[in-house]
XYZ file of C-alpha atoms in Angstrom:
355
model
C 17.109 4.648 -17.532
C 14.991 7.301 -18.345
C 15.514 10.175 -15.409
C 12.637 9.710 -12.556
C 12.896 13.174 -11.094
C 10.572 15.263 -14.046
C 8.328 17.837 -12.935
C 5.821 19.205 -15.294
C 4.536 22.115 -15.033
C 0.373 22.227 -15.681
C -0.209 25.799 -16.100
C 2.488 25.190 -19.043
C 0.723 22.037 -20.506
C -2.006 22.054 -23.378
C -3.736 19.494 -24.273
C -5.978 16.497 -22.268
C -2.493 14.636 -21.579
C -0.429 16.878 -19.552
C 3.035 15.622 -18.720
C 3.105 12.887 -20.571
C 7.070 12.229 -21.207
C 8.705 12.596 -25.230
C 11.033 11.257 -26.776
C 13.624 13.166 -25.852
C 12.704 13.310 -22.448
C 12.112 9.639 -21.964
C 15.700 8.663 -23.378
C 18.360 9.213 -25.857
C 17.725 7.838 -29.002
C 19.371 4.456 -30.015
C 19.047 2.881 -26.998
C 17.620 -0.174 -25.600
C 14.189 0.052 -23.760
C 15.659 -1.684 -21.405
C 17.723 1.532 -21.021
C 14.934 4.161 -21.653
C 12.413 2.450 -19.039
C 12.926 2.105 -14.990
C 12.831 -0.899 -13.279
C 10.881 0.629 -9.763
C 7.493 -0.580 -10.167
C 7.267 2.109 -7.261
C 8.273 4.918 -9.118
C 6.131 3.647 -11.817
C 3.072 6.116 -10.397
C 4.954 8.178 -8.036
C 3.151 10.665 -5.783
C 5.076 12.503 -3.612
C 3.684 15.828 -1.569
C 5.419 18.999 -3.056
C 8.184 20.404 -1.939
C 8.671 24.022 -3.974
C 12.840 23.214 -3.560
C 12.828 20.863 -5.748
C 10.034 22.020 -8.479
C 12.064 25.485 -8.811
C 14.843 23.483 -9.807
C 13.877 20.859 -11.642
C 11.036 23.047 -13.371
C 13.828 25.835 -13.788
C 11.946 27.836 -11.223
C 7.902 27.443 -13.192
C 5.181 27.379 -10.894
C 3.491 23.788 -10.613
C -0.246 23.493 -8.784
C -1.546 20.308 -10.139
C -4.982 19.542 -8.118
C -4.054 18.394 -4.668
C -1.021 20.217 -4.167
C 1.230 17.286 -5.237
C 4.411 16.982 -7.464
C 4.041 14.428 -9.948
C 6.588 11.893 -11.189
C 7.212 9.351 -13.753
C 8.482 6.950 -15.509
C 7.207 4.472 -18.688
C 6.961 1.125 -17.425
C 8.913 -2.147 -19.270
C 6.011 -4.807 -18.257
C 3.363 -5.912 -21.335
C 0.099 -6.086 -19.498
C -2.624 -8.011 -20.722
C -5.452 -8.392 -18.511
C -8.751 -10.166 -19.176
C -12.093 -9.838 -17.195
C -12.229 -8.299 -13.539
C -13.247 -4.290 -13.886
C -12.622 -4.098 -17.401
C -9.979 -5.290 -20.242
C -7.018 -4.102 -20.767
C -5.622 -4.500 -24.139
C -1.474 -5.749 -24.602
C 0.697 -3.185 -25.505
C 3.719 -1.526 -23.037
C 2.336 0.343 -20.750
C 2.844 3.113 -18.619
C 0.228 4.809 -15.095
C -0.190 8.229 -15.775
C -2.421 11.198 -14.413
C -4.767 12.934 -15.629
C -6.117 16.782 -15.182
C -9.910 17.037 -15.766
C -9.927 20.768 -16.629
C -13.762 20.486 -16.182
C -13.977 19.553 -12.644
C -10.221 20.060 -11.561
C -9.644 16.652 -10.406
C -7.146 14.281 -10.901
C -6.887 10.657 -11.957
C -4.756 7.634 -12.583
C -4.696 5.988 -15.826
C -3.126 2.645 -16.547
C -2.291 3.511 -20.872
C -2.213 1.160 -23.029
C -2.473 0.840 -26.556
C -5.892 -0.320 -26.175
C -7.694 1.086 -23.094
C -7.099 1.976 -19.808
C -8.190 1.792 -15.812
C -9.496 5.482 -14.174
C -9.762 5.473 -10.936
C -8.997 7.851 -8.165
C -5.243 8.799 -6.648
C -5.974 9.357 -3.519
C -6.706 6.625 -1.329
C -7.723 7.493 2.016
C -8.811 6.163 5.255
C -10.620 7.808 8.207
C -7.570 11.228 8.659
C -5.029 9.124 7.041
C -4.553 10.086 2.588
C -1.452 9.078 0.556
C -1.064 8.471 -3.126
C -3.215 5.062 -4.536
C -0.167 3.763 -6.075
C 1.616 0.540 -3.836
C 2.522 0.587 -0.104
C 4.997 -1.147 1.744
C 3.831 -4.121 4.222
C 5.160 -4.898 7.458
C 7.252 -7.432 7.524
C 9.435 -8.624 10.675
C 13.051 -9.040 10.936
C 13.166 -7.029 7.184
C 10.794 -3.623 6.718
C 12.809 -2.067 9.667
C 13.662 1.708 8.998
C 16.494 1.610 6.946
C 14.466 -0.789 4.280
C 11.008 1.216 4.967
C 13.185 4.135 4.087
C 14.672 2.964 1.388
C 10.859 1.831 0.285
C 9.845 5.463 0.922
C 13.263 6.480 -1.250
C 11.202 4.530 -4.402
C 7.760 6.115 -4.438
C 6.434 3.972 -1.579
C 2.894 5.341 -0.881
C 3.544 4.462 3.244
C 4.902 1.506 5.359
C 4.161 -0.285 8.280
C 6.520 -1.111 11.317
C 7.597 -4.574 11.932
C 5.190 -5.906 14.118
C 4.867 -5.505 18.219
C 4.195 -7.525 21.099
C 1.259 -5.192 22.749
C 2.917 -7.316 25.904
C 6.370 -6.757 25.326
C 5.592 -3.077 24.965
C 2.911 -3.372 28.679
C 5.941 -5.637 30.508
C 8.593 -2.654 29.206
C 10.912 -4.338 26.586
C 12.977 -2.121 25.628
C 13.112 -3.565 22.143
C 9.390 -3.611 21.546
C 9.819 0.085 22.307
C 12.103 0.787 19.790
C 9.846 -1.287 16.569
C 7.585 2.128 17.863
C 9.599 4.789 16.751
C 9.499 6.965 14.079
C 10.575 9.520 11.605
C 9.341 12.319 9.123
C 10.521 10.803 5.992
C 9.052 7.151 7.124
C 4.974 9.199 7.606
C 2.541 8.670 6.516
C 3.481 5.024 9.083
C 1.454 2.759 10.918
C 2.748 1.117 14.036
C 1.514 -3.043 13.841
C 0.690 -4.970 17.005
C 0.129 -7.902 17.846
C -1.740 -10.089 20.681
C -4.197 -12.620 21.874
C -5.750 -10.445 25.016
C -8.228 -7.553 24.665
C -6.931 -5.849 27.829
C -3.320 -6.133 26.825
C -3.653 -4.885 23.012
C -5.891 -1.804 24.640
C -2.671 -0.673 27.149
C -0.658 -1.324 24.117
C -2.667 0.694 21.630
C -2.610 3.956 24.483
C 1.177 3.240 25.101
C 1.658 4.214 21.375
C -0.075 6.974 21.369
C 3.136 8.660 22.116
C 4.974 7.679 19.454
C 2.051 9.305 16.851
C 1.600 6.851 14.234
C -0.488 7.606 11.627
C -2.884 4.506 12.139
C -2.245 1.447 14.455
C -2.676 -1.813 12.851
C -3.700 -5.458 14.145
C -1.660 -8.720 12.824
C -4.051 -11.520 13.257
C -2.255 -12.565 9.282
C 1.350 -13.820 11.131
C 1.352 -17.801 10.200
C 4.992 -18.184 12.318
C 4.319 -21.028 15.293
C 5.821 -19.049 17.605
C 2.765 -16.043 17.250
C -0.160 -18.701 16.551
C 0.896 -20.605 19.558
C 0.120 -17.839 21.353
C -3.395 -17.585 20.029
C -2.022 -14.721 18.575
C -1.748 -13.471 14.227
C -3.908 -15.623 11.789
C -5.062 -18.269 15.302
C -7.406 -15.454 15.225
C -9.304 -16.188 12.339
C -10.465 -19.190 13.968
C -11.856 -17.291 16.862
C -13.461 -14.524 15.108
C -15.313 -13.053 18.429
C -12.048 -13.011 20.734
C -10.805 -10.826 17.252
C -13.657 -8.517 17.420
C -13.083 -7.949 21.371
C -9.922 -6.500 20.497
C -10.385 -4.636 17.477
C -12.653 -2.791 19.531
C -10.221 -2.568 22.870
C -7.691 -0.872 20.402
C -10.083 0.902 18.576
C -11.068 2.924 22.336
C -7.935 3.327 23.234
C -7.048 5.488 19.921
C -7.306 8.298 18.778
C -5.961 7.059 15.540
C -7.905 5.021 12.836
C -7.670 1.710 13.610
C -6.731 -1.360 10.894
C -6.415 -5.173 10.717
C -4.066 -7.455 8.073
C -4.970 -10.521 8.049
C -5.610 -14.321 4.959
C -8.630 -15.936 3.691
C -8.463 -18.564 6.651
C -6.752 -21.199 8.576
C -6.591 -23.355 5.779
C -8.744 -25.052 2.595
C -11.312 -25.740 5.093
C -12.208 -22.864 6.964
C -11.472 -19.615 4.680
C -13.715 -17.703 6.177
C -12.178 -13.833 5.019
C -15.755 -13.096 4.005
C -17.252 -12.957 7.014
C -14.322 -12.276 9.087
C -14.065 -9.178 7.220
C -17.303 -7.924 7.808
C -16.482 -8.843 11.810
C -13.853 -6.888 11.817
C -15.697 -3.994 9.646
C -18.504 -4.638 12.229
C -15.951 -3.998 15.697
C -14.912 -0.975 13.997
C -11.966 -1.530 11.572
C -11.235 1.958 9.740
C -9.510 -0.790 6.902
C -8.164 -4.022 6.361
C -5.950 -5.680 4.399
C -5.938 -9.390 3.186
C -3.414 -11.476 1.664
C -4.319 -13.682 -1.079
C -3.160 -17.041 1.408
C -4.466 -18.911 4.229
C -2.424 -19.911 7.386
C -1.859 -23.466 5.955
C -0.040 -21.974 2.756
C 2.353 -19.554 4.554
C 3.995 -18.192 2.252
C 3.803 -20.908 -1.278
C 1.679 -21.520 -3.915
C -0.145 -18.375 -5.723
C -2.147 -15.770 -4.123
C -5.892 -16.059 -4.403
C -6.711 -12.591 -5.814
C -10.618 -13.744 -6.358
C -11.064 -14.521 -2.858
C -10.129 -11.143 -1.834
C -12.062 -9.846 -4.848
C -15.216 -11.824 -3.085
C -13.961 -10.021 -0.302
C -13.970 -6.212 -1.461
C -17.882 -6.786 -2.807
C -19.076 -8.292 1.137
C -17.949 -4.750 3.164
C -18.234 -1.413 2.710
C -14.542 -0.579 4.472
C -11.272 0.588 2.403
C -9.561 -3.347 1.468
C -5.850 -3.174 0.730
C -5.181 -6.298 -1.074
C -2.247 -7.752 -0.379
C -0.191 -11.110 -2.485
C 1.741 -11.985 -5.804
C 2.999 -8.341 -6.537
C 6.349 -8.299 -7.725
C 5.824 -5.839 -10.562
C 4.210 -2.738 -11.838
C 2.077 -5.023 -13.902
C 1.122 -7.039 -11.452
C -0.011 -4.048 -9.232
C -2.337 -2.382 -12.452
C -3.413 -6.097 -12.426
C -5.001 -6.029 -9.088
C -6.486 -3.074 -8.562
C -8.225 -4.159 -11.875
C -9.412 -8.298 -10.987
C -9.822 -7.610 -7.226
C -11.139 -3.854 -6.825
C -9.546 -3.168 -4.083
C -8.726 0.020 -2.450
C -5.066 0.116 -2.413
C -1.814 -2.425 -2.791
C 0.319 -3.411 -0.431
C 4.195 -4.811 -1.659
C 5.427 -7.080 0.195
C 8.426 -10.329 -0.427
C 7.348 -9.108 -3.821
C 9.766 -6.507 -3.836
C 12.437 -7.739 -1.544
C 15.852 -6.761 -3.605
C 14.298 -4.809 -5.803
C 12.731 -1.881 -4.015
């Protein structure tokens, strides 16, 4: 495995392709590809806020001042990528994600380098007042994405995290367990708190209550397919009642001082795939961004995520769209960006056990 923590002082680099690891830096001669290439896809395009102590230690005291004031960590990625269609073709070949500095504009951009070409996109994802590296963020997962797990994923380069889903009624009725799920540590930021519920008044009160935890944004769960959640009219059940979903979003937006996002699915089942009009309704209600899981409620977590449906949603709204579903490798992450045109990728079950 190649070292993950390599910092390149851009002032010292020459040429357009800055900071590409040399063979000496990437791994010792004679080692296998699996030893040279890091397995973590979060690290394949990892951008973390600049820390002067790390820069001084890793770059021998040289200053590193790239655009956006971000320290860059790169590793080569072992996957072979073969993507067709979407927003351009990428030829198969050993590939890695890399950030370039455009000297003429002073702007940075990401590019997925292959033997045959690459994808150019902005390196920062933002909505409202929230910004993060445009790599991959951790999805909210009840019973899984607790603080320890979020910190683990953040240490491997997750761009952001979201809390486990928090019951709005639980907060309003003073449930200690619900309140504990809202706590945020500095190392987890940027981080959102996800609320679920089906009554606008309780969702509004809960949104006001969580402001004390200073979340970077509030997410509303409208995609959970679990029976005990949809039985209360919450989660993906709200996709069958877009008008109520809109009331909830408006109520939360009124009480929140931070951006509000909504996470939902493609629809209830194959006979009711209403992701596009639902996404438009969420935008009209005031959502700053939406996250779309490419499955219906009836699918639960079976079958394959429909990325074409995510692309269709992206084409019909003007707010940022976060794509979710079937992301297991760095190649999958890049393929979702290419195929759907989404603004950010969210990774859930695909990285359980291999953060």
